[in-house]
PDB file of C-alpha atoms in Angstrom:
ATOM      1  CA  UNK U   1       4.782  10.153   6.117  1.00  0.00           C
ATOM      2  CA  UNK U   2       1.468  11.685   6.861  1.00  0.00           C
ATOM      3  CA  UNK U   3      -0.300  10.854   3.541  1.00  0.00           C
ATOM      4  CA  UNK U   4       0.689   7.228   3.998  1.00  0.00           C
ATOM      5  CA  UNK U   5       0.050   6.742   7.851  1.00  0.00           C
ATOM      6  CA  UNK U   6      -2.916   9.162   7.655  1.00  0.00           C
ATOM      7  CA  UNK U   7      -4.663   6.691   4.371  1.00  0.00           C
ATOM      8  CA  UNK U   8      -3.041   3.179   5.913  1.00  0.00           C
ATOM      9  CA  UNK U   9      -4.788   4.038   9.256  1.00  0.00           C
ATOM     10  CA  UNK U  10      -8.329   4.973   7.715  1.00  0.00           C
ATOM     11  CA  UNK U  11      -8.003   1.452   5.164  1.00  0.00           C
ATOM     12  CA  UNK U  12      -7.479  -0.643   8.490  1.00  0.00           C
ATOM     13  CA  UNK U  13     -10.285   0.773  10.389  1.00  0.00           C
ATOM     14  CA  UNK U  14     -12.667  -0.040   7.214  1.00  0.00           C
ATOM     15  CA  UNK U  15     -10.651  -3.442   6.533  1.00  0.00           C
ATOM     16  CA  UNK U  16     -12.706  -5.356   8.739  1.00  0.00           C
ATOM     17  CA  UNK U  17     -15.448  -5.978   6.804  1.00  0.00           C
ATOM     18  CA  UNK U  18     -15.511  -9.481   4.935  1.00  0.00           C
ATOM     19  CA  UNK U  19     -15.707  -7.736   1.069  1.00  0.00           C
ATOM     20  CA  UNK U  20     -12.547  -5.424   1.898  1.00  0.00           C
ATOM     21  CA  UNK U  21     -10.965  -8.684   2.982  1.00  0.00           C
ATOM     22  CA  UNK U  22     -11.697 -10.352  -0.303  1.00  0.00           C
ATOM     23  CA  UNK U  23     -10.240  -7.264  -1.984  1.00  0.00           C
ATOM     24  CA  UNK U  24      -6.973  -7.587   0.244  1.00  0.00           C
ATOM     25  CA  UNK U  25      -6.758 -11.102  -0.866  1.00  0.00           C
ATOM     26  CA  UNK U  26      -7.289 -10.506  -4.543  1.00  0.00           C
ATOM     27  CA  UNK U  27      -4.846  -8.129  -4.690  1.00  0.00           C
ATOM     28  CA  UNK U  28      -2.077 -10.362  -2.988  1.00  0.00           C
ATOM     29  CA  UNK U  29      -2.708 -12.981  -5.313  1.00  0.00           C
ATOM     30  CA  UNK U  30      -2.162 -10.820  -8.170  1.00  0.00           C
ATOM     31  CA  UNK U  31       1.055  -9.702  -6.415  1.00  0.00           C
ATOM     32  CA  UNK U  32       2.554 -12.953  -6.010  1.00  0.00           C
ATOM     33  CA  UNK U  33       1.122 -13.876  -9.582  1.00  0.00           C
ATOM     34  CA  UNK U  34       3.343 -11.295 -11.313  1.00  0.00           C
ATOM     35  CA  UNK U  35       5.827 -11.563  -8.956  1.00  0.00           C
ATOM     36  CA  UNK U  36       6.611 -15.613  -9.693  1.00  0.00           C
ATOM     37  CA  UNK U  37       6.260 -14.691 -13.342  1.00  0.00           C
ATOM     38  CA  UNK U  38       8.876 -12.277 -13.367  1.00  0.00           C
ATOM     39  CA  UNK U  39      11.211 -13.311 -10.977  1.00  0.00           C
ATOM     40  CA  UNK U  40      10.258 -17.256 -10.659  1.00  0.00           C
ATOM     41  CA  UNK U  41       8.318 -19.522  -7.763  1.00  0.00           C
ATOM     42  CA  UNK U  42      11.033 -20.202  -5.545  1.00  0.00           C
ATOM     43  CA  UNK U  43      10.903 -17.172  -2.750  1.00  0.00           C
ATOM     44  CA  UNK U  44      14.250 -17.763  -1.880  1.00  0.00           C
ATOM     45  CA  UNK U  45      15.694 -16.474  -4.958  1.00  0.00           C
ATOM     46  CA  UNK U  46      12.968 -14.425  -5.502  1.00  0.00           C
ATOM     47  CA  UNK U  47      12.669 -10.984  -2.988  1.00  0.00           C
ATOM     48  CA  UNK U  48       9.800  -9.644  -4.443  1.00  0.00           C
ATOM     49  CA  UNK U  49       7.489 -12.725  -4.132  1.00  0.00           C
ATOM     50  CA  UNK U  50       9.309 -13.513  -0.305  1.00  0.00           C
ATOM     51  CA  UNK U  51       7.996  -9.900   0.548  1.00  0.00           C
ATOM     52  CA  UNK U  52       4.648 -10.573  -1.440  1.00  0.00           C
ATOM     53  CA  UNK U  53       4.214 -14.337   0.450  1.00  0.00           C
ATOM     54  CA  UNK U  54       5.002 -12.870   4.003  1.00  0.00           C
ATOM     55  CA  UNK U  55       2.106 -10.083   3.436  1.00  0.00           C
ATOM     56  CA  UNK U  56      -0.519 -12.685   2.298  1.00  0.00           C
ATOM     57  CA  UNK U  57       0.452 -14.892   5.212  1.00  0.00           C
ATOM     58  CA  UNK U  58       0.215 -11.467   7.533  1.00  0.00           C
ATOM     59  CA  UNK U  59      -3.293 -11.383   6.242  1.00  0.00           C
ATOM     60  CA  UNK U  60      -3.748 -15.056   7.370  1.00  0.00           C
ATOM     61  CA  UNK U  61      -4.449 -15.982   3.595  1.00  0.00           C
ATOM     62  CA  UNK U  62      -4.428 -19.918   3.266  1.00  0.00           C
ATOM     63  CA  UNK U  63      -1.483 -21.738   1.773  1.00  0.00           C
ATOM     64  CA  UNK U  64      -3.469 -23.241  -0.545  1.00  0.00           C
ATOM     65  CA  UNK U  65      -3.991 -19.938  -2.196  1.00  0.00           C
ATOM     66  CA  UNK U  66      -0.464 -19.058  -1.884  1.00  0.00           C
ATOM     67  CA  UNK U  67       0.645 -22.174  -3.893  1.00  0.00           C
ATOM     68  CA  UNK U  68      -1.805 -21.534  -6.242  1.00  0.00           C
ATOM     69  CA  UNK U  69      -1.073 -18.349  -7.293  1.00  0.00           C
ATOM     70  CA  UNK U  70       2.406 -19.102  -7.558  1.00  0.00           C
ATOM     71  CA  UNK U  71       1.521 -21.741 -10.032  1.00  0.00           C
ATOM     72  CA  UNK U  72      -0.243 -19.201 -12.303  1.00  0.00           C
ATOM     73  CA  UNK U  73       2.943 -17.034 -12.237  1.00  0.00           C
ATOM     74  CA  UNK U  74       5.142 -19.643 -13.363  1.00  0.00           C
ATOM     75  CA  UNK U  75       2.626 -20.978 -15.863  1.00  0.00           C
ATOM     76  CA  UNK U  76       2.389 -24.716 -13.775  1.00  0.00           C
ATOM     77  CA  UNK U  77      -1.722 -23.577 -13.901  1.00  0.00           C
ATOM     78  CA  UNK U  78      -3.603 -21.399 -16.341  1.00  0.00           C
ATOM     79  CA  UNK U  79      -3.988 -17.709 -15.157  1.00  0.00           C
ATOM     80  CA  UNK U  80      -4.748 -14.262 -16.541  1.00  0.00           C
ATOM     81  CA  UNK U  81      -1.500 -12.538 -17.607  1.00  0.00           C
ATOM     82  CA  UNK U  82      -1.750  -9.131 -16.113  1.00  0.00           C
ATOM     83  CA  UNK U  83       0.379  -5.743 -17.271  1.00  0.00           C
ATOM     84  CA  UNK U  84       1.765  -3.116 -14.157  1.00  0.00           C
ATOM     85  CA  UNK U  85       0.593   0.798 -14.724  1.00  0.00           C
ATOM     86  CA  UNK U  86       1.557   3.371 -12.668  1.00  0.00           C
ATOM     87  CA  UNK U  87      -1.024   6.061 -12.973  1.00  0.00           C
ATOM     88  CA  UNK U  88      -0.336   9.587 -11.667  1.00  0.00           C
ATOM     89  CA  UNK U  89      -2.315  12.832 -11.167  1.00  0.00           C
ATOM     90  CA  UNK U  90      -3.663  15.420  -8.517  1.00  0.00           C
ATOM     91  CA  UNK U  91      -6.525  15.098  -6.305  1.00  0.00           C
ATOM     92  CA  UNK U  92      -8.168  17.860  -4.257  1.00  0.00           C
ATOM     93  CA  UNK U  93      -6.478  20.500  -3.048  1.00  0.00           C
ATOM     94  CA  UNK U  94      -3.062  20.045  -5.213  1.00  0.00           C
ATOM     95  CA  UNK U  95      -2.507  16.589  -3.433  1.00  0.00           C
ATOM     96  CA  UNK U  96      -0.439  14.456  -5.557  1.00  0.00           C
ATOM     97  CA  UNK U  97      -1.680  10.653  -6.005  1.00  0.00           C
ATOM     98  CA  UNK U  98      -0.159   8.143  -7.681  1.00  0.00           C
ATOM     99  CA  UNK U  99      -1.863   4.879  -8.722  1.00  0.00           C
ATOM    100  CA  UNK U 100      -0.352   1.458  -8.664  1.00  0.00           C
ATOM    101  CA  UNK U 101      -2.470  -0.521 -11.252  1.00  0.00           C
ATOM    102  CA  UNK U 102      -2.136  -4.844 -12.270  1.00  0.00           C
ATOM    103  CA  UNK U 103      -4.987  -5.027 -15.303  1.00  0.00           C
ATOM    104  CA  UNK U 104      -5.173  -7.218 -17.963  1.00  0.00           C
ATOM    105  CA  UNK U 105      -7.585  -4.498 -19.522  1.00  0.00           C
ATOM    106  CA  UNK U 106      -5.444  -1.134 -20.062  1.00  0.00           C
ATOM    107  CA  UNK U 107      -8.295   0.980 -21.665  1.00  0.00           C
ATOM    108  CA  UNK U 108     -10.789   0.146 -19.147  1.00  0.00           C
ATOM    109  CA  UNK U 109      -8.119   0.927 -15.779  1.00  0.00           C
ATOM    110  CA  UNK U 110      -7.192   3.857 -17.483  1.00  0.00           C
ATOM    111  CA  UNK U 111     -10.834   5.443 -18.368  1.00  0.00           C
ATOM    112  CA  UNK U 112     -12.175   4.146 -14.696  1.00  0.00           C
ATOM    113  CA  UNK U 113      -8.984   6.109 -12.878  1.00  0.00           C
ATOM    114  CA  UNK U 114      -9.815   9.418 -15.347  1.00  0.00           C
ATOM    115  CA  UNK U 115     -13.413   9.697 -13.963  1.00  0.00           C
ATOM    116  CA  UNK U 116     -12.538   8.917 -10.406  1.00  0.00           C
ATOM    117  CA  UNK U 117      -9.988  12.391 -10.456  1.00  0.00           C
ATOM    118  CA  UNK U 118     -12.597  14.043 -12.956  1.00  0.00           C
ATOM    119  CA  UNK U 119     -15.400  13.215 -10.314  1.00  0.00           C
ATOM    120  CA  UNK U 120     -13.389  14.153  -7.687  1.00  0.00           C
ATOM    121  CA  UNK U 121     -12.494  17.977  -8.904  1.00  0.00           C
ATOM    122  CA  UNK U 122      -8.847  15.949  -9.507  1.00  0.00           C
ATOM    123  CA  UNK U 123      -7.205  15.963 -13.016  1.00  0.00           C
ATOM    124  CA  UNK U 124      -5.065  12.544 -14.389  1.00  0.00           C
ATOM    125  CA  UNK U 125      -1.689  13.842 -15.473  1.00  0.00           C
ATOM    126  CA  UNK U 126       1.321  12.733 -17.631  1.00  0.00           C
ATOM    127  CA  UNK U 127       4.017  10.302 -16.763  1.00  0.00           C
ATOM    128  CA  UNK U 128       6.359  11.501 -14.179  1.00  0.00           C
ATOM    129  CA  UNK U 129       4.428  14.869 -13.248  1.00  0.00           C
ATOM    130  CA  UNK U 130       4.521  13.704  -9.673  1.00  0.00           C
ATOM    131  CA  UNK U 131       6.400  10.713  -9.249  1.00  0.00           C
ATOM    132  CA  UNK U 132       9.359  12.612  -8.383  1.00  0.00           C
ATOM    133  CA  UNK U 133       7.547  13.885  -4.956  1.00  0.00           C
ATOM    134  CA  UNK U 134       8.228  10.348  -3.901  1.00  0.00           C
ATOM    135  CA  UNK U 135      10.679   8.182  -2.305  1.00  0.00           C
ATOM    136  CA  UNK U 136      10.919   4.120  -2.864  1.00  0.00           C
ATOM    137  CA  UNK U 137      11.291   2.836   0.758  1.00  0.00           C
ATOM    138  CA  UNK U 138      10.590  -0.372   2.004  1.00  0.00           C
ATOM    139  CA  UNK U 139       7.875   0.234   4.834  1.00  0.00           C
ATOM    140  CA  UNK U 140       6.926  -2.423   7.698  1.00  0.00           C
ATOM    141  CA  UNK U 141       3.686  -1.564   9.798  1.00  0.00           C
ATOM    142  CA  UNK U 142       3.744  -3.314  13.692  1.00  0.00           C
ATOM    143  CA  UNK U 143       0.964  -2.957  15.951  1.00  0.00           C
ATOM    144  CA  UNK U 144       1.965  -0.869  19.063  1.00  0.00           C
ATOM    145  CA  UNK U 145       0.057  -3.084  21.356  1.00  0.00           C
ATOM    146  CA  UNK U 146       2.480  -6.035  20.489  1.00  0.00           C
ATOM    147  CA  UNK U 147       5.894  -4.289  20.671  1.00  0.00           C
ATOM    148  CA  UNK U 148       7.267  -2.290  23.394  1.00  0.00           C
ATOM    149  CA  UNK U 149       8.984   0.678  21.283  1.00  0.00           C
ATOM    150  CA  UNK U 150      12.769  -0.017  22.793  1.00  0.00           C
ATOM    151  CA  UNK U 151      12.206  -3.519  21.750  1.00  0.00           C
ATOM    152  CA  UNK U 152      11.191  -2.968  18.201  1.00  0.00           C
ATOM    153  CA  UNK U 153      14.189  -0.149  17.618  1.00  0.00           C
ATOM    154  CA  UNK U 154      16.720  -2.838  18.986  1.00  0.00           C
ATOM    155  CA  UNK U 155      15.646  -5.200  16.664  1.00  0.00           C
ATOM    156  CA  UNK U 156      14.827  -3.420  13.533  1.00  0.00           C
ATOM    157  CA  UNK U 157      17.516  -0.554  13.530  1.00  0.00           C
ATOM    158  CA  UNK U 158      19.997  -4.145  14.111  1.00  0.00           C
ATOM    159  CA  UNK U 159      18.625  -5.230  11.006  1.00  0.00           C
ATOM    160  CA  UNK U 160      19.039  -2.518   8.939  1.00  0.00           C
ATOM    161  CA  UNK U 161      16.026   0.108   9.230  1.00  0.00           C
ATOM    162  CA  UNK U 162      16.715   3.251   8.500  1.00  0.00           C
ATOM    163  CA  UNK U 163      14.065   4.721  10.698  1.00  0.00           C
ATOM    164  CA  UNK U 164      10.810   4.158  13.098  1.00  0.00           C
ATOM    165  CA  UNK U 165       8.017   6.576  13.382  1.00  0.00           C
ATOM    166  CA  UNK U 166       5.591   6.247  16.082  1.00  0.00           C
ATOM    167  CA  UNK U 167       2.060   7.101  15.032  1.00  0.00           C
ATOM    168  CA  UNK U 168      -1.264   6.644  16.864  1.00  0.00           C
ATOM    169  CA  UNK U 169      -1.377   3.139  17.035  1.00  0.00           C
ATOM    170  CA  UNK U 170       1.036   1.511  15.105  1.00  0.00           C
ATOM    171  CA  UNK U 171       5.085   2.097  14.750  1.00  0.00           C
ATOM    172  CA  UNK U 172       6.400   2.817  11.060  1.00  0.00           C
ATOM    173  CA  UNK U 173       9.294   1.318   9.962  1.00  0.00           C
ATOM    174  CA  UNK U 174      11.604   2.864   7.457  1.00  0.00           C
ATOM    175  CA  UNK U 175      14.301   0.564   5.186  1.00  0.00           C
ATOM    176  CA  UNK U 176      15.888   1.110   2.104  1.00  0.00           C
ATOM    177  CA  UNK U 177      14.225  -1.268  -0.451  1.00  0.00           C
ATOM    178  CA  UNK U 178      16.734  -3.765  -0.784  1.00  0.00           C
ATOM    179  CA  UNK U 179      16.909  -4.040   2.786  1.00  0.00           C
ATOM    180  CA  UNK U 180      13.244  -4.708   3.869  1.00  0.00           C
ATOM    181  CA  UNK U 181      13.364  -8.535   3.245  1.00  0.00           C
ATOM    182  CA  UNK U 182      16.443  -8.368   5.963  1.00  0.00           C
ATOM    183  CA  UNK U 183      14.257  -6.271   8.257  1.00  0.00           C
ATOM    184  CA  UNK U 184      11.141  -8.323   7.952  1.00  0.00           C
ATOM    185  CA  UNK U 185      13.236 -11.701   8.365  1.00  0.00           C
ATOM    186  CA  UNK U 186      14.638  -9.710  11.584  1.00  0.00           C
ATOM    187  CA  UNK U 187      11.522  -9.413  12.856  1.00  0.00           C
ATOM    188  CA  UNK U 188      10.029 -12.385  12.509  1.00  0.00           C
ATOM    189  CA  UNK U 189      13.446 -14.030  13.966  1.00  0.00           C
ATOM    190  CA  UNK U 190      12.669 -11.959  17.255  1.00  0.00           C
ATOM    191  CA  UNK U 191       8.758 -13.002  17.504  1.00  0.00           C
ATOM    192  CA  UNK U 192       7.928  -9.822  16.365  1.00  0.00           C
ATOM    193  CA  UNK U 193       4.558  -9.875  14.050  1.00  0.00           C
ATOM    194  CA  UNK U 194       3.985  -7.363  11.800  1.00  0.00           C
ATOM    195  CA  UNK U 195       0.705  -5.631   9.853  1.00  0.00           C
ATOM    196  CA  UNK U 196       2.316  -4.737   6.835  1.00  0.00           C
ATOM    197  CA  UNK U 197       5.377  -5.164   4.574  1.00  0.00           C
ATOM    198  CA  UNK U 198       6.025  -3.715   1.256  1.00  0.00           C
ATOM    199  CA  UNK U 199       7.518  -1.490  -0.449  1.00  0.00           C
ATOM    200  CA  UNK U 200       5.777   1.630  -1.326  1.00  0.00           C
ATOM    201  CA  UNK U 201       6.260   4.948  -2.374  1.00  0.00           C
ATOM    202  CA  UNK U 202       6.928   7.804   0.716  1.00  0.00           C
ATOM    203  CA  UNK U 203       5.709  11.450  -0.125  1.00  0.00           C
ATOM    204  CA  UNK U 204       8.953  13.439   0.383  1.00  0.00           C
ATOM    205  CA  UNK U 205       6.710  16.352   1.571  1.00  0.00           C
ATOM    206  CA  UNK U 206       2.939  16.754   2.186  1.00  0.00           C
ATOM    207  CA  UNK U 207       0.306  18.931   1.756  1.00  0.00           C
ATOM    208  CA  UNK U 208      -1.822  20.102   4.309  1.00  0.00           C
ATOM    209  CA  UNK U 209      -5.553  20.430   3.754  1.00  0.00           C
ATOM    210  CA  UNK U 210      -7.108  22.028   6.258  1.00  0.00           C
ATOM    211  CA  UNK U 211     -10.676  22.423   4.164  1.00  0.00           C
ATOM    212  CA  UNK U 212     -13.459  20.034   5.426  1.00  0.00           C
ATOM    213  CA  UNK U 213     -14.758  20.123   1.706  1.00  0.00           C
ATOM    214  CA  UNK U 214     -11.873  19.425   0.390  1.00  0.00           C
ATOM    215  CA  UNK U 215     -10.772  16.385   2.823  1.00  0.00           C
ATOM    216  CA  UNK U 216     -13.623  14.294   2.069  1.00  0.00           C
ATOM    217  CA  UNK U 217     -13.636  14.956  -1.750  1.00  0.00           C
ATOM    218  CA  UNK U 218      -9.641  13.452  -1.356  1.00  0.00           C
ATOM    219  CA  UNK U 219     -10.782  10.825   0.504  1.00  0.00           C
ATOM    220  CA  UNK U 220     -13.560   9.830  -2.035  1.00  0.00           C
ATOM    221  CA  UNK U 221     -11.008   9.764  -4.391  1.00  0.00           C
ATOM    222  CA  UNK U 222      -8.901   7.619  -2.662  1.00  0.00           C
ATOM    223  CA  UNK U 223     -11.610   5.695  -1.349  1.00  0.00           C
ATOM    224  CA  UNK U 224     -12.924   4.725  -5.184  1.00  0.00           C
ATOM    225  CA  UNK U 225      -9.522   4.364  -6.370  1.00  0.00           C
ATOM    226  CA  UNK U 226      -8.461   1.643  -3.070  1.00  0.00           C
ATOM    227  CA  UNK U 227     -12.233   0.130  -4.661  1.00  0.00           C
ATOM    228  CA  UNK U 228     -11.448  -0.708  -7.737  1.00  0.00           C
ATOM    229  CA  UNK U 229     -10.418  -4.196  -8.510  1.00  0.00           C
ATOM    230  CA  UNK U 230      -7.307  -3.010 -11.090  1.00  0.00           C
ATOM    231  CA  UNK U 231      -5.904  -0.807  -8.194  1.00  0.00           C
ATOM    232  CA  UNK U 232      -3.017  -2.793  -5.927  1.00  0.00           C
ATOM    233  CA  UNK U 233      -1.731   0.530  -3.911  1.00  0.00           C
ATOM    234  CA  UNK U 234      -2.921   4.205  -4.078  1.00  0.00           C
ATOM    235  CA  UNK U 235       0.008   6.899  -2.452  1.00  0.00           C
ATOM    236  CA  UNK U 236      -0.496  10.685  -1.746  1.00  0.00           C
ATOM    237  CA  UNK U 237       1.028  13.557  -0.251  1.00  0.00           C
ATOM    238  CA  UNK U 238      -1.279  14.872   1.855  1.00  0.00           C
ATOM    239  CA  UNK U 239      -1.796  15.784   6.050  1.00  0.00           C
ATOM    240  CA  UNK U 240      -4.929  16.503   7.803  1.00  0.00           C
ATOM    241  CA  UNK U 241      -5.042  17.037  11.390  1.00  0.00           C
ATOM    242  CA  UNK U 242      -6.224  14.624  13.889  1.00  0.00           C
ATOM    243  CA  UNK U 243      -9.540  17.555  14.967  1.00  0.00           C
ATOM    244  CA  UNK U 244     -10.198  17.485  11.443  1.00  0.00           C
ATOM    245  CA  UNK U 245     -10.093  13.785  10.713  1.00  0.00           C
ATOM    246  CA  UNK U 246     -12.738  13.023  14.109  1.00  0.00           C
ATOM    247  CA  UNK U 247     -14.804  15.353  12.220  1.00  0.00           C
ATOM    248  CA  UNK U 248     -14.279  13.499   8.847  1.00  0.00           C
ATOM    249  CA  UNK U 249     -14.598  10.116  10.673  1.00  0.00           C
TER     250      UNK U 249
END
């Protein structure tokens, strides 16, 4: 979990900023975009775009925009049509990255990812080469200031989570995919708010890196990659401890 929790954390600390807000909400709309096209408007026959509405609305994104972008998916509205990549490659260090990509440009997302590892002492590999270091989970991030930890495990493990990890200031929670819309409706049923809910991609093991040179060259990377405007989620494998990250920070 520590590439996730360790990346997740950083983001959030950074997200406050009004242009990393914008970026938030750009990407959202493109996930609910694709999502209505493939799977239609209506969120209750749709899981994807349910999951995809109940993170926009976690980031307090206006209905308006919500509606709207579920308009362009279904073709109600004019919209750009946009294609899913998965890119995938190793960053510093042997860390494996993969990219999560919505671009209606292929050859520019995929020369723009290329220089980021390149620049990064990284290299962009071939399909698959490190996919299979990761698990699909459905992952749902709660504040530990709003949840007593008894509380949440009642309610989630109830609902069908697999697990909850406790990290520095927020409590993980671990579903199988197909279960996180159950889990997130539990939740919300019990009052319980949440930061985050998707599903993403868990590193089944990590790498540490213990090299100060190294950490902040993988955090560039991942930095410029979270930047670009064709990126929707970046996932790696890696742990650095919490000494090493005050330094970093």
């Amino acid at each position: 979990m520590s590439g996730h929790s360790k990346w997740s954390t950083i983001k959030r600390k950074k997200g406050a900023n009004d242009a990393r807000r914008g970026k938030i909400f750009t990407r959202l709309i493109k996930e609910i975009t694709v999502a209505a096209r493939t799977g239609g408007g209506d969120p209750e026959g749709n899981p994807r775009l349910r999951a995809a509405i109940a993170s926009a609305k976690a980031e307090n994104m206006p209905k308006d925009n919500i509606a709207r972008a579920i308009k362009k998916g279904t073709g109600e509205i004019a919209g750009e049509v946009y294609d899913e990549i998965l890119y995938e490659g190793y960053g510093p260090g042997g860390v494996a990255v993969l990219v999560e990509c919505m671009t209606d440009n292929r050859n520019r997302t995929v020369a723009d990812v290329r220089h980021y590892f390149t620049k990064s002492n990284g290299n962009l590999g071939e399909s698959g080469c490190v996919a299979w270091m990761f698990e699909k989970k459905g992952l749902i991030l709660v504040d530990k200031e709003t949840v007593s930890e008894e509380e949440l495990m009642d309610h989630a493990l109830e609902a069908g989570a697999d697990d909850i990890i406790e990290e520095e200031s927020e409590f993980q929670i671990l579903t199988p995919p197909e279960d996180m819309d159950d889990v997130r409706s539990g939740l919300e049923e019990a009052g319980i708010s949440f930061i985050e809910a998707s599903i993403s991609m868990i590193p089944k093991n990590t790498v540490d890196v213990t090299d100060e040179k190294v950490a902040r060259s993988l955090l560039k990377l991942l930095e410029n990659l979270e930047d670009h405007d064709d990126v929707q989620k970046v996932h790696a494998n890696f742990d650095i401890d919490d000494e090493l990250m005050e330094q970093l920070s």
